[in-house]
Every structure is written in C-alpha cells, then in structure tokens.
PDB file of C-alpha atoms in Angstrom:
ATOM      1  CA  MET A   1     -73.864   4.278 -36.471  1.00  0.00           C
ATOM      2  CA  ARG A   2     -71.117   6.901 -36.551  1.00  0.00           C
ATOM      3  CA  PHE A   3     -71.914   7.898 -32.947  1.00  0.00           C
ATOM      4  CA  SER A   4     -71.800   4.281 -31.870  1.00  0.00           C
ATOM      5  CA  THR A   5     -68.395   3.753 -33.542  1.00  0.00           C
ATOM      6  CA  ILE A   6     -66.891   6.756 -31.769  1.00  0.00           C
ATOM      7  CA  SER A   7     -68.318   5.642 -28.443  1.00  0.00           C
ATOM      8  CA  LEU A   8     -66.935   2.146 -28.875  1.00  0.00           C
ATOM      9  CA  SER A   9     -63.464   3.479 -29.734  1.00  0.00           C
ATOM     10  CA  ALA A  10     -63.498   5.825 -26.778  1.00  0.00           C
ATOM     11  CA  LEU A  11     -64.550   3.001 -24.505  1.00  0.00           C
ATOM     12  CA  MET A  12     -61.726   0.796 -25.765  1.00  0.00           C
ATOM     13  CA  LEU A  13     -59.196   3.634 -25.314  1.00  0.00           C
ATOM     14  CA  ALA A  14     -60.448   4.384 -21.817  1.00  0.00           C
ATOM     15  CA  SER A  15     -60.211   0.743 -20.804  1.00  0.00           C
ATOM     16  CA  ALA A  16     -56.646   0.487 -22.188  1.00  0.00           C
ATOM     17  CA  THR A  17     -55.369   3.686 -20.572  1.00  0.00           C
ATOM     18  CA  PRO A  18     -55.091   2.333 -16.994  1.00  0.00           C
ATOM     19  CA  ALA A  19     -53.095  -0.663 -18.236  1.00  0.00           C
ATOM     20  CA  LEU A  20     -50.743   1.584 -20.196  1.00  0.00           C
ATOM     21  CA  ALA A  21     -50.328   3.908 -17.227  1.00  0.00           C
ATOM     22  CA  GLN A  22     -49.673   0.974 -14.927  1.00  0.00           C
ATOM     23  CA  GLU A  23     -47.028  -0.368 -17.311  1.00  0.00           C
ATOM     24  CA  ALA A  24     -45.347   3.031 -17.595  1.00  0.00           C
ATOM     25  CA  THR A  25     -45.145   3.447 -13.841  1.00  0.00           C
ATOM     26  CA  ALA A  26     -44.169  -0.141 -13.014  1.00  0.00           C
ATOM     27  CA  PRO A  27     -41.649  -0.204 -10.123  1.00  0.00           C
ATOM     28  CA  PRO A  28     -38.051  -1.185 -10.866  1.00  0.00           C
ATOM     29  CA  PRO A  29     -37.117  -4.829 -10.282  1.00  0.00           C
ATOM     30  CA  ALA A  30     -36.052  -5.845  -6.775  1.00  0.00           C
ATOM     31  CA  PHE A  31     -32.811  -7.312  -8.127  1.00  0.00           C
ATOM     32  CA  THR A  32     -30.460  -6.020 -10.818  1.00  0.00           C
ATOM     33  CA  VAL A  33     -27.583  -7.918 -12.410  1.00  0.00           C
ATOM     34  CA  ASN A  34     -24.491  -6.329 -13.959  1.00  0.00           C
ATOM     35  CA  ALA A  35     -21.593  -8.108 -15.635  1.00  0.00           C
ATOM     36  CA  ASN A  36     -18.266  -7.128 -17.155  1.00  0.00           C
ATOM     37  CA  ALA A  37     -15.372  -8.632 -19.100  1.00  0.00           C
ATOM     38  CA  THR A  38     -11.960  -7.037 -19.646  1.00  0.00           C
ATOM     39  CA  VAL A  39      -8.625  -7.678 -21.326  1.00  0.00           C
ATOM     40  CA  VAL A  40      -5.678  -5.818 -19.747  1.00  0.00           C
ATOM     41  CA  SER A  41      -2.068  -5.599 -20.867  1.00  0.00           C
ATOM     42  CA  ASP A  42      -0.916  -6.065 -17.241  1.00  0.00           C
ATOM     43  CA  TYR A  43      -2.884  -6.845 -14.071  1.00  0.00           C
ATOM     44  CA  ARG A  44      -1.625  -4.437 -11.408  1.00  0.00           C
ATOM     45  CA  PHE A  45      -2.842  -4.991  -7.854  1.00  0.00           C
ATOM     46  CA  ARG A  46      -2.035  -1.873  -5.845  1.00  0.00           C
ATOM     47  CA  GLY A  47       0.732  -1.094  -8.296  1.00  0.00           C
ATOM     48  CA  ILE A  48       2.381  -4.533  -8.347  1.00  0.00           C
ATOM     49  CA  SER A  49       2.081  -6.770 -11.403  1.00  0.00           C
ATOM     50  CA  GLN A  50       0.242 -10.032 -10.800  1.00  0.00           C
ATOM     51  CA  THR A  51       0.966 -11.360 -14.302  1.00  0.00           C
ATOM     52  CA  ASP A  52       4.722 -10.828 -14.740  1.00  0.00           C
ATOM     53  CA  LYS A  53       3.842  -7.706 -16.781  1.00  0.00           C
ATOM     54  CA  LYS A  54       1.842  -9.794 -19.259  1.00  0.00           C
ATOM     55  CA  ALA A  55      -1.780  -9.625 -20.377  1.00  0.00           C
ATOM     56  CA  ALA A  56      -4.676 -10.906 -18.268  1.00  0.00           C
ATOM     57  CA  LEU A  57      -8.299 -11.877 -18.830  1.00  0.00           C
ATOM     58  CA  GLN A  58     -10.756 -10.592 -16.226  1.00  0.00           C
ATOM     59  CA  GLY A  59     -14.484 -10.626 -15.605  1.00  0.00           C
ATOM     60  CA  GLY A  60     -17.213 -10.633 -13.016  1.00  0.00           C
ATOM     61  CA  PHE A  61     -20.828  -9.971 -12.169  1.00  0.00           C
ATOM     62  CA  THR A  62     -22.798  -8.321  -9.374  1.00  0.00           C
ATOM     63  CA  ILE A  63     -26.317  -8.966  -8.081  1.00  0.00           C
ATOM     64  CA  THR A  64     -27.796  -5.977  -6.224  1.00  0.00           C
ATOM     65  CA  HIS A  65     -30.994  -5.865  -4.181  1.00  0.00           C
ATOM     66  CA  GLU A  66     -33.079  -2.685  -4.045  1.00  0.00           C
ATOM     67  CA  SER A  67     -32.281  -2.436  -0.319  1.00  0.00           C
ATOM     68  CA  GLY A  68     -28.596  -1.827  -1.131  1.00  0.00           C
ATOM     69  CA  PHE A  69     -27.230  -5.272  -0.303  1.00  0.00           C
ATOM     70  CA  TYR A  70     -25.185  -6.954  -3.024  1.00  0.00           C
ATOM     71  CA  VAL A  71     -23.053  -9.999  -3.781  1.00  0.00           C
ATOM     72  CA  SER A  72     -20.356 -10.028  -6.397  1.00  0.00           C
ATOM     73  CA  THR A  73     -17.647 -12.195  -7.863  1.00  0.00           C
ATOM     74  CA  TRP A  74     -14.649 -11.176  -9.957  1.00  0.00           C
ATOM     75  CA  GLY A  75     -11.793 -13.173 -11.411  1.00  0.00           C
ATOM     76  CA  SER A  76      -8.501 -12.649 -13.191  1.00  0.00           C
ATOM     77  CA  SER A  77      -5.721 -14.745 -14.606  1.00  0.00           C
ATOM     78  CA  ILE A  78      -2.464 -14.366 -12.655  1.00  0.00           C
ATOM     79  CA  ASP A  79       1.089 -15.699 -12.756  1.00  0.00           C
ATOM     80  CA  ASP A  80       1.970 -18.671 -10.557  1.00  0.00           C
ATOM     81  CA  TYR A  81       4.387 -16.714  -8.337  1.00  0.00           C
ATOM     82  CA  ILE A  82       1.469 -14.870  -6.702  1.00  0.00           C
ATOM     83  CA  ALA A  83      -0.209 -17.720  -4.814  1.00  0.00           C
ATOM     84  CA  ALA A  84       1.862 -20.890  -4.557  1.00  0.00           C
ATOM     85  CA  GLY A  85       1.343 -22.014  -8.135  1.00  0.00           C
ATOM     86  CA  SER A  86      -2.252 -20.868  -8.687  1.00  0.00           C
ATOM     87  CA  ASP A  87      -2.953 -19.264 -12.059  1.00  0.00           C
ATOM     88  CA  GLN A  88      -6.266 -17.645 -11.113  1.00  0.00           C
ATOM     89  CA  GLU A  89      -7.545 -15.129  -8.568  1.00  0.00           C
ATOM     90  CA  LEU A  90     -11.225 -15.280  -7.632  1.00  0.00           C
ATOM     91  CA  ASP A  91     -12.720 -12.566  -5.433  1.00  0.00           C
ATOM     92  CA  LEU A  92     -15.964 -13.260  -3.565  1.00  0.00           C
ATOM     93  CA  ILE A  93     -17.692 -10.152  -2.205  1.00  0.00           C
ATOM     94  CA  ALA A  94     -20.723  -9.347  -0.056  1.00  0.00           C
ATOM     95  CA  GLY A  95     -21.581  -5.792   0.888  1.00  0.00           C
ATOM     96  CA  TYR A  96     -24.050  -2.962   1.352  1.00  0.00           C
ATOM     97  CA  SER A  97     -24.182   0.526  -0.144  1.00  0.00           C
ATOM     98  CA  HIS A  98     -26.386   3.525   0.585  1.00  0.00           C
ATOM     99  CA  THR A  99     -26.559   6.977  -0.959  1.00  0.00           C
ATOM    100  CA  PHE A 100     -27.710   9.735   1.383  1.00  0.00           C
ATOM    101  CA  SER A 101     -29.886  12.684   0.425  1.00  0.00           C
ATOM    102  CA  ASN A 102     -26.816  14.946   0.221  1.00  0.00           C
ATOM    103  CA  GLY A 103     -25.284  12.687  -2.452  1.00  0.00           C
ATOM    104  CA  ILE A 104     -22.681  11.030  -0.220  1.00  0.00           C
ATOM    105  CA  LYS A 105     -22.423   7.287  -0.807  1.00  0.00           C
ATOM    106  CA  LEU A 106     -21.282   4.800   1.842  1.00  0.00           C
ATOM    107  CA  ASP A 107     -20.215   1.323   0.752  1.00  0.00           C
ATOM    108  CA  GLY A 108     -18.829  -1.490   2.910  1.00  0.00           C
ATOM    109  CA  GLY A 109     -18.482  -5.225   3.008  1.00  0.00           C
ATOM    110  CA  VAL A 110     -16.134  -8.202   3.074  1.00  0.00           C
ATOM    111  CA  LEU A 111     -13.936  -9.470   0.270  1.00  0.00           C
ATOM    112  CA  TYR A 112     -12.502 -12.995   0.170  1.00  0.00           C
ATOM    113  CA  TYR A 113      -9.478 -13.670  -2.035  1.00  0.00           C
ATOM    114  CA  TYR A 114      -9.530 -17.256  -3.271  1.00  0.00           C
ATOM    115  CA  TYR A 115      -6.706 -18.805  -5.319  1.00  0.00           C
ATOM    116  CA  PRO A 116      -7.785 -22.206  -6.677  1.00  0.00           C
ATOM    117  CA  GLY A 117      -5.019 -24.736  -7.169  1.00  0.00           C
ATOM    118  CA  GLY A 118      -2.681 -22.899  -4.833  1.00  0.00           C
ATOM    119  CA  GLY A 119      -1.150 -26.060  -3.381  1.00  0.00           C
ATOM    120  CA  ASN A 120      -0.659 -26.684   0.332  1.00  0.00           C
ATOM    121  CA  ALA A 121       0.615 -23.211   1.224  1.00  0.00           C
ATOM    122  CA  PRO A 122      -1.920 -20.813   2.810  1.00  0.00           C
ATOM    123  CA  THR A 123      -2.968 -18.299   0.155  1.00  0.00           C
ATOM    124  CA  ASP A 124      -6.591 -17.279   0.782  1.00  0.00           C
ATOM    125  CA  PHE A 125      -7.664 -14.468   3.111  1.00  0.00           C
ATOM    126  CA  PHE A 126     -10.507 -12.096   4.053  1.00  0.00           C
ATOM    127  CA  GLU A 127     -10.380  -8.325   3.670  1.00  0.00           C
ATOM    128  CA  PRO A 128     -13.213  -6.132   5.048  1.00  0.00           C
ATOM    129  CA  TYR A 129     -13.495  -2.765   3.290  1.00  0.00           C
ATOM    130  CA  VAL A 130     -15.329   0.546   3.496  1.00  0.00           C
ATOM    131  CA  ASP A 131     -15.393   3.534   1.170  1.00  0.00           C
ATOM    132  CA  ILE A 132     -17.053   6.945   1.082  1.00  0.00           C
ATOM    133  CA  SER A 133     -17.641   8.799  -2.171  1.00  0.00           C
ATOM    134  CA  GLY A 134     -19.312  11.942  -3.405  1.00  0.00           C
ATOM    135  CA  THR A 135     -19.993  13.488  -6.803  1.00  0.00           C
ATOM    136  CA  TYR A 136     -19.525  17.194  -7.447  1.00  0.00           C
ATOM    137  CA  GLY A 137     -20.498  18.138 -10.976  1.00  0.00           C
ATOM    138  CA  PRO A 138     -18.480  15.920 -13.342  1.00  0.00           C
ATOM    139  CA  VAL A 139     -16.012  14.868 -10.608  1.00  0.00           C
ATOM    140  CA  THR A 140     -16.379  11.938  -8.200  1.00  0.00           C
ATOM    141  CA  ALA A 141     -14.058  11.600  -5.199  1.00  0.00           C
ATOM    142  CA  LYS A 142     -13.683   8.393  -3.160  1.00  0.00           C
ATOM    143  CA  VAL A 143     -11.711   7.394  -0.068  1.00  0.00           C
ATOM    144  CA  THR A 144     -11.225   3.671   0.632  1.00  0.00           C
ATOM    145  CA  ALA A 145      -9.896   1.623   3.553  1.00  0.00           C
ATOM    146  CA  ASN A 146      -9.209  -2.123   3.314  1.00  0.00           C
ATOM    147  CA  TYR A 147      -8.050  -4.102   6.326  1.00  0.00           C
ATOM    148  CA  ALA A 148      -7.028  -7.746   6.182  1.00  0.00           C
ATOM    149  CA  PRO A 149      -6.909  -9.336   9.669  1.00  0.00           C
ATOM    150  CA  LYS A 150      -3.919 -11.407  10.719  1.00  0.00           C
ATOM    151  CA  SER A 151      -3.558 -14.657   8.807  1.00  0.00           C
ATOM    152  CA  ASN A 152      -0.892 -17.105   7.706  1.00  0.00           C
ATOM    153  CA  ALA A 153      -1.517 -16.152   4.071  1.00  0.00           C
ATOM    154  CA  LEU A 154      -0.143 -12.660   4.747  1.00  0.00           C
ATOM    155  CA  SER A 155       2.923 -13.787   6.680  1.00  0.00           C
ATOM    156  CA  VAL A 156       6.393 -12.925   5.418  1.00  0.00           C
ATOM    157  CA  GLY A 157       8.030 -15.106   8.047  1.00  0.00           C
ATOM    158  CA  ALA A 158       6.967 -16.895  11.194  1.00  0.00           C
ATOM    159  CA  GLY A 159       3.551 -16.094  12.642  1.00  0.00           C
ATOM    160  CA  LYS A 160       0.563 -14.277  11.200  1.00  0.00           C
ATOM    161  CA  GLU A 161       0.485 -10.779   9.690  1.00  0.00           C
ATOM    162  CA  ASP A 162      -2.245  -8.241   8.891  1.00  0.00           C
ATOM    163  CA  ASN A 163      -2.429  -5.509   6.267  1.00  0.00           C
ATOM    164  CA  LEU A 164      -4.018  -2.072   5.910  1.00  0.00           C
ATOM    165  CA  TYR A 165      -4.554  -0.261   2.610  1.00  0.00           C
ATOM    166  CA  ILE A 166      -5.750   3.350   2.353  1.00  0.00           C
ATOM    167  CA  ALA A 167      -6.514   4.931  -1.021  1.00  0.00           C
ATOM    168  CA  GLY A 168      -8.047   7.966  -2.659  1.00  0.00           C
ATOM    169  CA  ASP A 169      -9.496   8.104  -6.185  1.00  0.00           C
ATOM    170  CA  LEU A 170     -10.733  10.890  -8.430  1.00  0.00           C
ATOM    171  CA  THR A 171     -12.740  10.335 -11.608  1.00  0.00           C
ATOM    172  CA  ALA A 172     -13.902  13.069 -13.941  1.00  0.00           C
ATOM    173  CA  ALA A 173     -16.105  12.987 -17.017  1.00  0.00           C
ATOM    174  CA  ILE A 174     -15.324  15.606 -19.656  1.00  0.00           C
ATOM    175  CA  PRO A 175     -18.729  17.183 -20.448  1.00  0.00           C
ATOM    176  CA  LYS A 176     -20.250  16.427 -23.871  1.00  0.00           C
ATOM    177  CA  THR A 177     -17.560  13.837 -24.636  1.00  0.00           C
ATOM    178  CA  PRO A 178     -17.163  10.069 -24.029  1.00  0.00           C
ATOM    179  CA  ILE A 179     -13.828  10.727 -22.299  1.00  0.00           C
ATOM    180  CA  GLY A 180     -13.130  10.154 -18.626  1.00  0.00           C
ATOM    181  CA  LEU A 181     -10.046  10.889 -16.498  1.00  0.00           C
ATOM    182  CA  THR A 182      -8.826   9.045 -13.396  1.00  0.00           C
ATOM    183  CA  ALA A 183      -6.287   9.648 -10.635  1.00  0.00           C
ATOM    184  CA  HIS A 184      -5.299   7.249  -7.846  1.00  0.00           C
ATOM    185  CA  LEU A 185      -3.103   7.373  -4.752  1.00  0.00           C
ATOM    186  CA  GLY A 186      -2.787   4.505  -2.261  1.00  0.00           C
ATOM    187  CA  HIS A 187      -0.599   3.357   0.601  1.00  0.00           C
ATOM    188  CA  THR A 188      -0.043  -0.189   1.842  1.00  0.00           C
ATOM    189  CA  PHE A 189       0.985  -0.526   5.483  1.00  0.00           C
ATOM    190  CA  GLY A 190       3.177  -3.527   6.250  1.00  0.00           C
ATOM    191  CA  PRO A 191       4.919  -5.632   6.926  1.00  0.00           C
ATOM    192  CA  SER A 192       2.919  -8.338   5.181  1.00  0.00           C
ATOM    193  CA  TYR A 193       2.916 -10.420   2.025  1.00  0.00           C
ATOM    194  CA  LEU A 194       0.795  -7.755   0.286  1.00  0.00           C
ATOM    195  CA  SER A 195       3.398  -5.092   0.981  1.00  0.00           C
ATOM    196  CA  ILE A 196       6.257  -7.455   0.102  1.00  0.00           C
ATOM    197  CA  GLY A 197       7.845  -6.810   3.474  1.00  0.00           C
ATOM    198  CA  ASN A 198       7.688  -3.050   3.921  1.00  0.00           C
ATOM    199  CA  GLU A 199       5.016  -0.429   3.408  1.00  0.00           C
ATOM    200  CA  TYR A 200       4.898   1.450   0.119  1.00  0.00           C
ATOM    201  CA  THR A 201       2.862   3.925  -1.925  1.00  0.00           C
ATOM    202  CA  ASP A 202       1.279   3.400  -5.331  1.00  0.00           C
ATOM    203  CA  TRP A 203      -0.254   5.923  -7.700  1.00  0.00           C
ATOM    204  CA  GLY A 204      -1.659   6.233 -11.192  1.00  0.00           C
ATOM    205  CA  LEU A 205      -3.124   8.567 -13.816  1.00  0.00           C
ATOM    206  CA  GLY A 206      -5.404   7.419 -16.605  1.00  0.00           C
ATOM    207  CA  ALA A 207      -7.917   8.210 -19.312  1.00  0.00           C
ATOM    208  CA  ASN A 208     -10.686   6.201 -20.948  1.00  0.00           C
ATOM    209  CA  VAL A 209     -13.135   6.437 -23.822  1.00  0.00           C
ATOM    210  CA  THR A 210     -16.558   4.789 -23.684  1.00  0.00           C
ATOM    211  CA  TRP A 211     -18.666   3.796 -26.670  1.00  0.00           C
ATOM    212  CA  ASN A 212     -21.921   1.950 -26.115  1.00  0.00           C
ATOM    213  CA  HIS A 213     -20.957  -0.983 -23.831  1.00  0.00           C
ATOM    214  CA  LEU A 214     -17.216  -0.806 -24.566  1.00  0.00           C
ATOM    215  CA  THR A 215     -14.522   1.133 -22.696  1.00  0.00           C
ATOM    216  CA  LEU A 216     -10.947   1.586 -23.883  1.00  0.00           C
ATOM    217  CA  GLY A 217      -8.554   2.785 -21.196  1.00  0.00           C
ATOM    218  CA  ALA A 218      -4.898   3.580 -20.627  1.00  0.00           C
ATOM    219  CA  SER A 219      -3.176   4.434 -17.352  1.00  0.00           C
ATOM    220  CA  TYR A 220       0.297   5.165 -16.065  1.00  0.00           C
ATOM    221  CA  VAL A 221       1.093   3.347 -12.799  1.00  0.00           C
ATOM    222  CA  ASP A 222       4.064   3.430 -10.456  1.00  0.00           C
ATOM    223  CA  THR A 223       5.082   2.662  -6.864  1.00  0.00           C
ATOM    224  CA  SER A 224       7.673   3.749  -4.321  1.00  0.00           C
ATOM    225  CA  LYS A 225       9.295   0.307  -4.020  1.00  0.00           C
ATOM    226  CA  ASP A 226      11.133  -2.284  -6.075  1.00  0.00           C
ATOM    227  CA  ALA A 227       9.890  -5.867  -6.302  1.00  0.00           C
ATOM    228  CA  PHE A 228      12.041  -7.902  -8.657  1.00  0.00           C
ATOM    229  CA  LEU A 229      11.261 -11.225 -10.314  1.00  0.00           C
ATOM    230  CA  GLY A 230      14.517 -12.099 -11.986  1.00  0.00           C
ATOM    231  CA  THR A 231      15.486  -8.912 -13.780  1.00  0.00           C
ATOM    232  CA  ARG A 232      11.914  -7.546 -14.063  1.00  0.00           C
ATOM    233  CA  ASN A 233      10.726  -4.964 -11.569  1.00  0.00           C
ATOM    234  CA  LEU A 234       7.099  -5.956 -10.935  1.00  0.00           C
ATOM    235  CA  SER A 235       6.376  -2.698  -9.114  1.00  0.00           C
ATOM    236  CA  GLY A 236       8.138  -0.387 -11.561  1.00  0.00           C
ATOM    237  CA  SER A 237       6.426   2.260 -13.644  1.00  0.00           C
ATOM    238  CA  GLY A 238       4.459   1.251 -16.702  1.00  0.00           C
ATOM    239  CA  VAL A 239       1.470   1.914 -18.938  1.00  0.00           C
ATOM    240  CA  VAL A 240      -1.509  -0.422 -18.686  1.00  0.00           C
ATOM    241  CA  VAL A 241      -4.001  -0.618 -21.561  1.00  0.00           C
ATOM    242  CA  SER A 242      -7.440  -2.199 -21.157  1.00  0.00           C
ATOM    243  CA  LEU A 243     -10.511  -2.971 -23.241  1.00  0.00           C
ATOM    244  CA  GLY A 244     -13.661  -3.793 -21.297  1.00  0.00           C
ATOM    245  CA  ALA A 245     -17.317  -4.537 -21.958  1.00  0.00           C
ATOM    246  CA  SER A 246     -20.223  -4.097 -19.540  1.00  0.00           C
ATOM    247  CA  PHE A 247     -23.581  -5.824 -19.722  1.00  0.00           C
TER     248      PHE A 247
END
C-alpha cells in the first residue's frame, strides 16, 4: 500500500508539471494598457504656461500592441486664452516604436491636438513626430522632432503657418535610490501661433522621486522670450511641481 501511495503521488505530480511549466512560460499578452493621472502646479507646453500659471489636472492612457504599434490619448485642463475659449486640451496619438538590438529606440507617429468647445475659430491641428533615444547605464538620451504642417490654426495673421520643434532630453536614475534627474532643451521655429510670432528656446532642469505607483517631481523651466497676459509673463521662469500616478 505504501508503494502504491508513492506511485499515485508521483503520477499526480508528473501530470501537473507540464501544466505548471506551461503557465510559467506563457507568452506575454498581445496588448498592454498603461494609464496615468497627474496634478501639476502649472501646465507648461514648450515652456509657455497653458493655465495662466495655475494648477492643472492631466491624465491619459496608452494601448500598445506587441508589434510596436500603439494608440494613446492624453488630456489636460487649460485656460480659455489658449484655444478660443476652450478649457480642455485633448491629444489623440497613433504611432509605432521599435528598439533595435543595439539598444537604440525609434518612435514615430502623428499627434492631433483637439480643443473641445473652442468656438468657431480654427484651433485643432496635426503634428507628426519622430524621436530617437538610447540608454547608457543609468542615463537615457532622446532627440525629438515635431513638425506641424501649415494650417489656419497656427496662423498669426493672414494665411496658413507651419511649425517645427526640435528638442533634446536627458534622464538619469541615481543608482540604488528612487530619485531621477531630468534636463531639457528645445527650440520652436516660427513664425506661428505656437511660437507666439517669433522662434524661441525653452529649457528646464528637474528631479523626481518615485514610490510604488506615485511620482513626485519638481522642475525649473524658462524660455528666451516674453509672452504677457496682462502683467503675467506666461513664458517667464518658474518652478513646476507635479504629483502623478501610473497604473
């Protein structure tokens, strides 16, 4: 009877092993979904405040296929001077990313800026983009180019205007800590509505701390131009604080 009990147990274990092995080596899902929500003390778009230097609520989600194709949406509250009375920006994105064997990542797609409730004035526009990034130890470097074709929404006068934005970003994780550092430098080529007439440069330095799904960040931002709303310089230097959650 003892021999029979051992044989039965071994048989049950042997029959279960393939199922356990199959479960352990199950392929990743074809689609992944990521979401985020953030509160910021000031929404700066390429260095210029979109919220009259006041707080904004932001959030979005991305659906990525294993092939590298993805669709994403992201939204933020804005002030009504940005888009003919609209109080919300909604970005709709479709793109593709691929990481090569040498670690270089190529990402490109099309972004559509949509401003619901923007009245009769043209406010919405497309902006194709491409970026190349690479990670070297704890440091990741990225170069980005965004080009918005000519449209009435970008015009600062009669006729249509286009806009080109070139930027470089560095991010670094401090080893064995939850702290990250960021540096940004960008240039907007005008004239267009996005450059508020003439071209300008924006830059920033920041730091963040991550705990579980939460990230607390602070950054110093500034630009090379003045864009006044009343007595407030919307493109002047300032510190932006953010608290975000990822899911």
